[in-house]
């Protein structure tokens, strides 16, 4: 009995137990790869109607910000992930993302955000 699961209406089954490769029929073609890769292929197909192989997703390399700067101002965390851009500061207030320079964000906090004293 093969291991099967459903993801967004598509049947995903274990194709090879030794390599833990999964397969699914997406857009009339069979995709084969890791479980995460096959699920990402299905998601991509459902969202964009473009077929991408599971291996395409595994090639992506993401780098963390090396010089992330953080400043705490009146209980609000203001962050910058860019090394060379002083206007790339950002903060999240009440679910809203605000971006700009550090002095401008501090000025906004002073004018618009009630703080506990």
MMTF fields as JSON, N, C-alpha, C and O atoms, coordinates in Angstrom:
{
  "mmtfVersion": "1.0.0",
  "mmtfProducer": "UNKNOWN",
  "numBonds": 467,
  "numAtoms": 468,
  "numGroups": 117,
  "numChains": 1,
  "numModels": 1,
  "chainsPerModel": [1],
  "groupsPerChain": [117],
  "chainIdList": ["A"],
  "bondAtomList": [4, 2, 8, 6, 12, 10, 16, 14, 20, 18, 24, 22, 28, 26, 32, 30, 36, 34, 40, 38, 44, 42, 48, 46, 52, 50, 56, 54, 60, 58, 64, 62, 68, 66, 72, 70, 76, 74, 80, 78, 84, 82, 88, 86, 92, 90, 96, 94, 100, 98, 104, 102, 108, 106, 112, 110, 116, 114, 120, 118, 124, 122, 128, 126, 132, 130, 136, 134, 140, 138, 144, 142, 148, 146, 152, 150, 156, 154, 160, 158, 164, 162, 168, 166, 172, 170, 176, 174, 180, 178, 184, 182, 188, 186, 192, 190, 196, 194, 200, 198, 204, 202, 208, 206, 212, 210, 216, 214, 220, 218, 224, 222, 228, 226, 232, 230, 236, 234, 240, 238, 244, 242, 248, 246, 252, 250, 256, 254, 260, 258, 264, 262, 268, 266, 272, 270, 276, 274, 280, 278, 284, 282, 288, 286, 292, 290, 296, 294, 300, 298, 304, 302, 308, 306, 312, 310, 316, 314, 320, 318, 324, 322, 328, 326, 332, 330, 336, 334, 340, 338, 344, 342, 348, 346, 352, 350, 356, 354, 360, 358, 364, 362, 368, 366, 372, 370, 376, 374, 380, 378, 384, 382, 388, 386, 392, 390, 396, 394, 400, 398, 404, 402, 408, 406, 412, 410, 416, 414, 420, 418, 424, 422, 428, 426, 432, 430, 436, 434, 440, 438, 444, 442, 448, 446, 452, 450, 456, 454, 460, 458, 464, 462],
  "bondOrderList": [1, 1, 1, 1, 1, 1, 1, 1, 1, 1, 1, 1, 1, 1, 1, 1, 1, 1, 1, 1, 1, 1, 1, 1, 1, 1, 1, 1, 1, 1, 1, 1, 1, 1, 1, 1, 1, 1, 1, 1, 1, 1, 1, 1, 1, 1, 1, 1, 1, 1, 1, 1, 1, 1, 1, 1, 1, 1, 1, 1, 1, 1, 1, 1, 1, 1, 1, 1, 1, 1, 1, 1, 1, 1, 1, 1, 1, 1, 1, 1, 1, 1, 1, 1, 1, 1, 1, 1, 1, 1, 1, 1, 1, 1, 1, 1, 1, 1, 1, 1, 1, 1, 1, 1, 1, 1, 1, 1, 1, 1, 1, 1, 1, 1, 1, 1],
  "groupList": [{"groupName": "UNK", "atomNameList": ["N", "CA", "C", "O"], "elementList": ["N", "C", "C", "O"], "formalChargeList": [0, 0, 0, 0], "bondAtomList": [1, 0, 2, 1, 3, 2], "bondOrderList": [1, 1, 2], "singleLetterCode": "X", "chemCompType": "L-PEPTIDE LINKING"}],
  "groupTypeList": [0, 0, 0, 0, 0, 0, 0, 0, 0, 0, 0, 0, 0, 0, 0, 0, 0, 0, 0, 0, 0, 0, 0, 0, 0, 0, 0, 0, 0, 0, 0, 0, 0, 0, 0, 0, 0, 0, 0, 0, 0, 0, 0, 0, 0, 0, 0, 0, 0, 0, 0, 0, 0, 0, 0, 0, 0, 0, 0, 0, 0, 0, 0, 0, 0, 0, 0, 0, 0, 0, 0, 0, 0, 0, 0, 0, 0, 0, 0, 0, 0, 0, 0, 0, 0, 0, 0, 0, 0, 0, 0, 0, 0, 0, 0, 0, 0, 0, 0, 0, 0, 0, 0, 0, 0, 0, 0, 0, 0, 0, 0, 0, 0, 0, 0, 0, 0],
  "groupIdList": [1, 2, 3, 4, 5, 6, 7, 8, 9, 10, 11, 12, 13, 14, 15, 16, 17, 18, 19, 20, 21, 22, 23, 24, 25, 26, 27, 28, 29, 30, 31, 32, 33, 34, 35, 36, 37, 38, 39, 40, 41, 42, 43, 44, 45, 46, 47, 48, 49, 50, 51, 52, 53, 54, 55, 56, 57, 58, 59, 60, 61, 62, 63, 64, 65, 66, 67, 68, 69, 70, 71, 72, 73, 74, 75, 76, 77, 78, 79, 80, 81, 82, 83, 84, 85, 86, 87, 88, 89, 90, 91, 92, 93, 94, 95, 96, 97, 98, 99, 100, 101, 102, 103, 104, 105, 106, 107, 108, 109, 110, 111, 112, 113, 114, 115, 116, 117],
  "secStructList": [7, 7, 7, 3, 3, 3, 3, 6, 6, 3, 3, 3, 3, 3, 3, 3, 6, 6, 6, 6, 3, 3, 3, 3, 3, 3, 6, 6, 3, 3, 3, 3, 3, 7, 2, 2, 2, 2, 2, 2, 2, 2, 2, 2, 2, 2, 2, 2, 1, 7, 7, 7, 7, 2, 2, 2, 2, 2, 6, 7, 7, 7, 7, 7, 7, 6, 6, 7, 3, 3, 3, 3, 3, 6, 6, 3, 3, 3, 3, 3, 7, 7, 1, 1, 7, 6, 6, 7, 3, 3, 3, 3, 3, 6, 6, 3, 3, 3, 3, 3, 7, 2, 2, 2, 2, 2, 2, 2, 2, 2, 2, 2, 7, 7, 7, 7, 7],
  "xCoordList": [0.839, 0.0, 0.886, 1.782, 0.625, 1.421, 0.911, -0.286, 1.856, 1.492, 0.981, 1.667, -0.225, -0.845, -1.372, -1.774, -1.361, -1.972, -2.5, -2.154, -3.321, -3.914, -3.449, -3.405, -3.102, -2.68, -3.365, -3.104, -4.223, -4.974, -5.716, -5.797, -6.249, -7.045, -6.247, -6.821, -4.959, -4.111, -3.64, -3.325, -3.596, -3.149, -1.621, -1.03, -0.985, 0.473, 0.766, 0.21, 1.642, 1.957, 3.462, 4.222, 3.861, 5.268, 5.667, 5.144, 6.602, 7.015, 8.133, 8.154, 9.066, 10.207, 10.541, 10.933, 10.381, 10.643, 12.119, 12.46, 12.994, 14.432, 14.911, 15.697, 14.45, 14.898, 13.896, 14.158, 12.741, 11.672, 11.232, 11.035, 11.082, 10.594, 9.089, 8.567, 8.421, 6.98, 6.661, 7.47, 5.473, 5.06, 3.608, 2.826, 3.273, 1.897, 1.72, 2.687, 0.492, 0.179, -0.406, -1.488, 0.356, -0.019, -0.017, 0.988, -1.095, -1.172, -0.956, -0.454, -1.331, -1.176, 0.209, 0.463, 1.113, 2.469, 2.761, 2.165, 3.674, 4.06, 5.263, 6.271, 5.161, 6.285, 6.792, 6.014, 8.096, 8.745, 9.802, 10.629, 9.78, 10.77, 10.433, 9.652, 11.037, 10.762, 9.316, 8.688, 8.796, 7.416, 7.197, 6.207, 8.119, 8.002, 8.05, 7.279, 8.95, 9.057, 7.81, 7.371, 7.228, 6.006, 4.858, 4.068, 4.765, 3.719, 3.905, 2.927, 5.15, 5.402, 5.047, 4.547, 5.295, 4.91, 3.391, 2.889, 2.679, 1.213, 0.729, -0.155, 1.311, 0.927, 1.172, 0.327, 2.33, 2.686, 1.688, 1.251, 1.337, 0.39, -0.989, -1.629, -1.434, -2.753, -2.803, -3.825, -1.717, -1.711, -1.432, -1.972, -0.582, -0.162, -0.492, -0.371, -0.907, -1.169, 0.099, 0.027, 1.251, 2.548, 3.16, 3.216, 3.619, 4.198, 5.685, 6.43, 6.106, 7.529, 7.872, 7.09, 9.028, 9.496, 9.89, 10.31, 9.762, 10.158, 11.626, 11.985, 12.476, 13.905, 14.166, 15.137, 13.323, 13.506, 13.403, 14.098, 12.553, 12.381, 13.543, 13.887, 14.145, 15.233, 16.531, 17.45, 16.634, 17.847, 17.927, 18.998, 16.826, 16.804, 17.652, 17.58, 18.449, 19.274, 18.911, 18.937, 18.58, 18.229, 19.309, 19.761, 19.706, 20.727, 20.081, 19.256, 20.469, 20.012, 20.732, 21.834, 20.109, 20.753, 21.974, 21.857, 23.129, 24.362, 24.535, 25.068, 24.092, 24.301, 22.955, 22.682, 22.136, 20.825, 21.019, 21.656, 20.463, 20.552, 19.169, 18.158, 19.146, 17.888, 18.048, 19.08, 17.014, 17.02, 15.672, 14.624, 15.708, 14.496, 14.249, 15.107, 13.067, 12.735, 11.345, 10.349, 11.289, 10.029, 9.192, 7.972, 9.85, 9.161, 8.818, 8.15, 9.259, 8.985, 10.304, 11.29, 10.304, 11.514, 11.577, 10.656, 12.668, 12.897, 14.087, 15.127, 13.932, 14.945, 15.419, 14.715, 16.641, 17.212, 17.999, 18.924, 17.641, 18.325, 19.38, 20.155, 19.409, 20.325, 21.581, 21.503, 22.726, 23.991, 24.259, 24.807, 23.874, 24.296, 23.175, 23.446, 21.944, 20.83, 20.282, 19.716, 20.452, 19.97, 18.474, 17.895, 17.837, 16.399, 15.633, 14.447, 16.299, 15.662, 15.234, 15.098, 15.023, 14.546, 13.06, 12.354, 12.58, 11.158, 10.733, 11.546, 9.413, 8.823, 7.38, 6.788, 6.834, 5.452, 4.682, 4.997, 3.663, 2.837, 1.384, 0.86, 0.742, -0.666, -0.936, -1.966, -0.013, -0.178, 0.171, 0.015, 0.636, 1.011, 2.521, 3.193, 3.052, 4.476, 4.777, 4.184, 5.702, 6.136, 7.614, 8.397, 8.003, 9.398, 9.879, 9.092, 11.186, 11.783, 13.115, 13.711, 13.578, 14.839, 14.597, 13.464, 15.655, 15.53, 14.981, 14.071, 15.499, 14.932, 13.459, 12.687, 13.059, 11.659, 10.755, 9.659, 11.19, 10.378, 10.266, 9.203, 11.364, 11.311, 10.373, 9.634, 10.409, 9.527, 8.061, 7.194, 7.788, 6.436, 5.971, 4.832, 6.852, 6.503, 6.196, 5.234, 7.013, 6.793, 5.433, 4.764, 5.031, 3.786, 2.545, 1.507, 2.62, 1.418, 1.201, 0.098, 2.194, 2.051, 2.017, 2.98, 0.908, 0.863, 1.762, 1.715, 2.566, 3.484, 3.131, 2.579, 3.461, 3.206, 4.322, 5.499, 3.932, 4.953, 4.922, 5.72],
  "yCoordList": [-1.178, 0.0, 1.245, 1.383, 2.143, 3.352, 4.443, 4.566, 5.214, 6.34, 7.463, 7.876, 7.952, 8.995, 10.1, 9.867, 11.293, 12.417, 13.374, 13.274, 14.281, 15.247, 16.633, 16.999, 17.4, 18.783, 19.655, 19.533, 20.516, 21.449, 20.738, 21.231, 19.575, 18.833, 17.912, 17.293, 17.799, 16.929, 15.743, 15.879, 14.589, 13.363, 13.313, 13.311, 13.272, 13.171, 11.809, 11.449, 11.046, 9.721, 9.498, 10.079, 8.64, 8.285, 7.387, 6.284, 7.872, 7.13, 6.15, 5.038, 6.556, 5.705, 5.85, 6.924, 4.763, 4.803, 4.994, 5.626, 4.461, 4.545, 6.0, 6.423, 6.752, 8.143, 9.146, 10.349, 8.654, 9.507, 10.546, 11.716, 10.103, 10.974, 10.804, 9.69, 11.907, 11.927, 12.345, 12.987, 11.973, 12.358, 12.8, 12.425, 13.612, 14.071, 14.416, 14.73, 14.356, 14.76, 16.165, 16.386, 17.112, 18.524, 19.076, 18.967, 19.649, 20.253, 19.254, 19.611, 18.007, 16.976, 16.354, 15.477, 16.797, 16.244, 15.713, 16.151, 14.775, 14.18, 14.924, 15.081, 15.378, 16.013, 15.058, 14.336, 15.059, 14.123, 14.853, 15.569, 14.676, 15.31, 15.116, 14.237, 15.953, 15.877, 16.287, 16.924, 15.922, 16.253, 17.764, 18.242, 18.506, 19.956, 20.517, 21.414, 19.995, 20.462, 20.178, 21.028, 18.993, 18.647, 19.549, 20.017, 19.793, 20.689, 22.103, 22.771, 22.562, 23.895, 23.955, 24.977, 22.88, 22.829, 22.933, 23.64, 22.226, 22.276, 23.675, 24.214, 24.269, 25.626, 26.607, 27.453, 26.489, 27.384, 27.22, 28.206, 25.985, 25.704, 26.293, 26.914, 26.089, 26.595, 28.125, 28.707, 28.771, 30.226, 30.942, 32.022, 30.346, 31.057, 30.341, 30.926, 29.082, 28.248, 28.048, 27.863, 28.089, 27.83, 26.637, 26.606, 25.655, 24.452, 24.658, 25.017, 24.427, 24.465, 23.135, 22.585, 22.637, 21.375, 21.564, 22.655, 20.523, 20.628, 20.993, 21.664, 20.56, 20.876, 22.37, 22.869, 23.096, 24.539, 25.247, 26.236, 24.757, 25.391, 25.071, 25.881, 23.915, 23.514, 24.237, 24.247, 24.844, 25.553, 26.942, 27.55, 27.451, 28.811, 28.903, 28.055, 29.944, 30.192, 31.562, 32.564, 31.585, 32.832, 33.157, 32.293, 34.418, 34.849, 35.722, 36.587, 35.478, 36.342, 37.674, 37.765, 38.683, 39.986, 39.884, 39.473, 40.252, 40.104, 41.229, 41.016, 42.409, 43.552, 44.132, 45.311, 43.321, 43.797, 44.692, 44.311, 45.872, 46.817, 46.976, 47.007, 47.074, 47.208, 48.292, 48.398, 49.086, 50.121, 50.118, 50.058, 50.181, 50.238, 51.703, 52.368, 52.209, 53.612, 53.681, 53.36, 54.101, 54.229, 52.958, 53.018, 51.812, 50.532, 49.979, 48.949, 50.636, 50.182, 49.801, 50.535, 48.645, 48.159, 48.69, 48.479, 49.379, 49.914, 49.153, 49.038, 48.629, 47.733, 48.216, 48.947, 47.79, 48.066, 46.841, 46.426, 46.252, 45.074, 45.416, 44.551, 46.656, 47.069, 47.685, 48.486, 47.309, 47.815, 49.259, 50.036, 49.618, 50.903, 51.923, 53.044, 51.58, 52.494, 52.982, 52.204, 54.265, 54.832, 55.124, 55.449, 55.013, 55.24, 53.925, 53.909, 52.821, 51.498, 51.031, 49.828, 51.94, 51.58, 51.296, 51.888, 50.398, 50.067, 49.647, 49.242, 49.756, 49.328, 48.925, 49.329, 48.134, 47.7, 48.229, 47.922, 49.033, 49.616, 49.274, 49.623, 48.596, 48.193, 47.477, 47.704, 46.613, 45.821, 46.552, 45.987, 47.786, 48.561, 48.683, 48.949, 48.488, 48.617, 50.048, 50.579, 50.666, 52.022, 51.979, 51.336, 52.668, 52.659, 54.092, 54.998, 54.283, 55.605, 55.697, 54.683, 56.915, 57.122, 57.009, 57.144, 56.763, 56.592, 57.85, 57.737, 59.05, 60.248, 60.464, 60.895, 60.174, 60.36, 59.388, 59.766, 58.153, 57.184, 57.563, 57.417, 58.049, 58.494, 59.684, 59.777, 60.59, 61.745, 61.309, 61.875, 60.309, 59.782, 59.183, 59.394, 58.437, 57.834, 58.927, 58.818, 59.985, 61.072, 61.744, 62.107, 61.908, 62.638, 61.774, 62.248, 60.514, 59.739, 58.53, 57.984, 58.113, 56.875, 57.217, 57.763, 56.895, 57.139, 56.138, 54.935, 56.66, 55.801, 55.847, 56.83, 54.766, 54.679, 55.424, 55.278, 56.23, 56.971, 56.653, 57.193],
  "zCoordList": [0.0, 0.0, 0.0, 0.833, -0.941, -1.063, -0.117, 0.146, 0.373, 1.228, 0.326, -0.609, 0.612, -0.187, 0.705, 1.845, 0.169, 0.846, -0.205, -1.382, 0.219, -0.695, -0.321, 0.854, -1.339, -1.125, -2.163, -3.36, -1.71, -2.557, -3.691, -4.817, -3.357, -4.323, -5.222, -6.119, -5.019, -5.836, -5.008, -3.826, -5.64, -4.998, -5.038, -6.118, -3.879, -3.77, -3.172, -2.134, -3.825, -3.296, -3.259, -4.033, -2.336, -2.169, -3.334, -3.487, -4.156, -5.345, -5.029, -5.557, -4.168, -3.86, -2.378, -1.92, -1.642, -0.191, 0.125, 1.125, -0.71, -0.438, -0.493, 0.354, -1.469, -1.626, -1.073, -1.07, -0.601, -0.077, -1.11, -0.783, -2.353, -3.416, -3.562, -3.534, -3.716, -3.887, -5.313, -5.983, -5.765, -7.107, -7.092, -6.219, -8.091, -8.273, -9.742, -10.436, -10.206, -11.579, -11.5, -10.956, -12.066, -12.014, -13.436, -14.139, -13.854, -15.173, -16.295, -17.361, -16.062, -17.073, -17.123, -17.948, -16.247, -16.208, -14.812, -13.829, -14.742, -13.461, -12.907, -13.596, -11.674, -10.998, -9.935, -9.311, -9.733, -8.833, -8.034, -8.599, -6.715, -5.862, -4.402, -4.038, -3.565, -2.129, -1.877, -2.723, -0.723, -0.385, -0.415, -0.969, 0.178, 0.185, -1.235, -1.574, -2.064, -3.441, -4.252, -5.027, -4.086, -4.806, -4.343, -5.163, -3.039, -2.535, -3.077, -3.413, -3.165, -3.708, -5.188, -5.658, -5.929, -7.34, -7.491, -8.365, -6.637, -6.667, -6.318, -6.984, -5.267, -4.88, -6.02, -6.313, -6.66, -7.757, -8.911, -9.505, -9.219, -10.294, -9.96, -10.809, -8.72, -8.329, -8.341, -8.703, -7.951, -7.835, -9.153, -9.393, -10.023, -11.231, -12.529, -13.605, -12.444, -13.623, -14.465, -15.68, -13.804, -14.432, -13.722, -12.492, -14.484, -13.889, -13.65, -14.562, -12.415, -12.052, -11.406, -10.63, -11.73, -11.166, -9.703, -9.317, -8.885, -7.473, -7.296, -6.328, -8.216, -8.099, -8.22, -7.651, -8.949, -9.093, -7.751, -7.517, -6.878, -5.568, -4.639, -3.778, -4.799, -3.916, -4.25, -3.43, -5.433, -5.843, -5.243, -5.238, -4.743, -4.223, -2.969, -2.079, -2.922, -1.742, -1.193, -1.908, 0.068, 0.706, 1.729, 2.479, 1.739, 2.683, 3.745, 3.45, 4.968, 6.043, 5.95, 5.408, 6.474, 6.508, 7.416, 8.57, 6.908, 7.676, 8.684, 9.772, 8.329, 9.212, 9.637, 9.411, 10.24, 10.691, 11.903, 12.885, 11.811, 12.919, 13.537, 12.836, 14.838, 15.567, 16.613, 17.275, 16.745, 17.776, 18.48, 17.837, 19.778, 20.595, 20.922, 21.501, 20.547, 20.802, 21.419, 20.771, 22.672, 23.424, 23.358, 23.205, 23.472, 23.491, 22.122, 22.028, 21.055, 19.693, 19.041, 19.12, 18.399, 17.76, 16.326, 15.537, 16.001, 14.662, 14.086, 14.735, 12.858, 12.285, 10.925, 10.229, 10.554, 9.241, 8.813, 9.511, 7.664, 7.151, 6.105, 5.696, 5.679, 4.617, 5.223, 6.155, 4.691, 5.225, 4.815, 5.596, 3.595, 3.043, 2.861, 2.431, 3.169, 2.944, 4.282, 5.049, 4.555, 5.814, 5.791, 6.828, 4.617, 4.531, 4.492, 4.163, 4.824, 4.784, 6.171, 6.397, 7.086, 8.413, 8.337, 7.521, 9.177, 9.195, 10.587, 11.417, 10.82, 12.086, 11.808, 10.807, 12.699, 12.571, 13.772, 14.922, 13.477, 14.531, 14.234, 13.176, 15.163, 15.055, 13.738, 13.103, 13.329, 12.122, 10.838, 9.755, 10.925, 9.744, 9.652, 10.649, 8.454, 8.202, 7.799, 6.86, 8.514, 8.194, 7.86, 8.56, 6.779, 6.346, 6.177, 5.902, 6.347, 6.163, 6.869, 7.235, 7.057, 7.766, 9.265, 9.729, 10.013, 11.461, 12.138, 12.959, 11.826, 12.474, 12.129, 12.985, 10.896, 10.502, 11.25, 11.665, 11.43, 12.164, 13.637, 14.24, 14.216, 15.614, 15.771, 16.75, 14.801, 14.831, 14.728, 15.395, 13.897, 13.775, 15.102, 15.518, 15.76, 17.053, 18.068, 18.828, 18.084, 19.035, 18.828, 19.796, 17.573, 17.27, 17.366, 17.826, 16.943, 16.723, 17.63, 17.662, 18.344, 19.121, 20.605, 21.143, 21.263, 22.708, 23.427, 23.174, 24.313, 25.067, 26.535, 27.029, 27.226, 28.665, 29.385, 29.055, 30.382, 31.114, 32.571, 33.338]
}
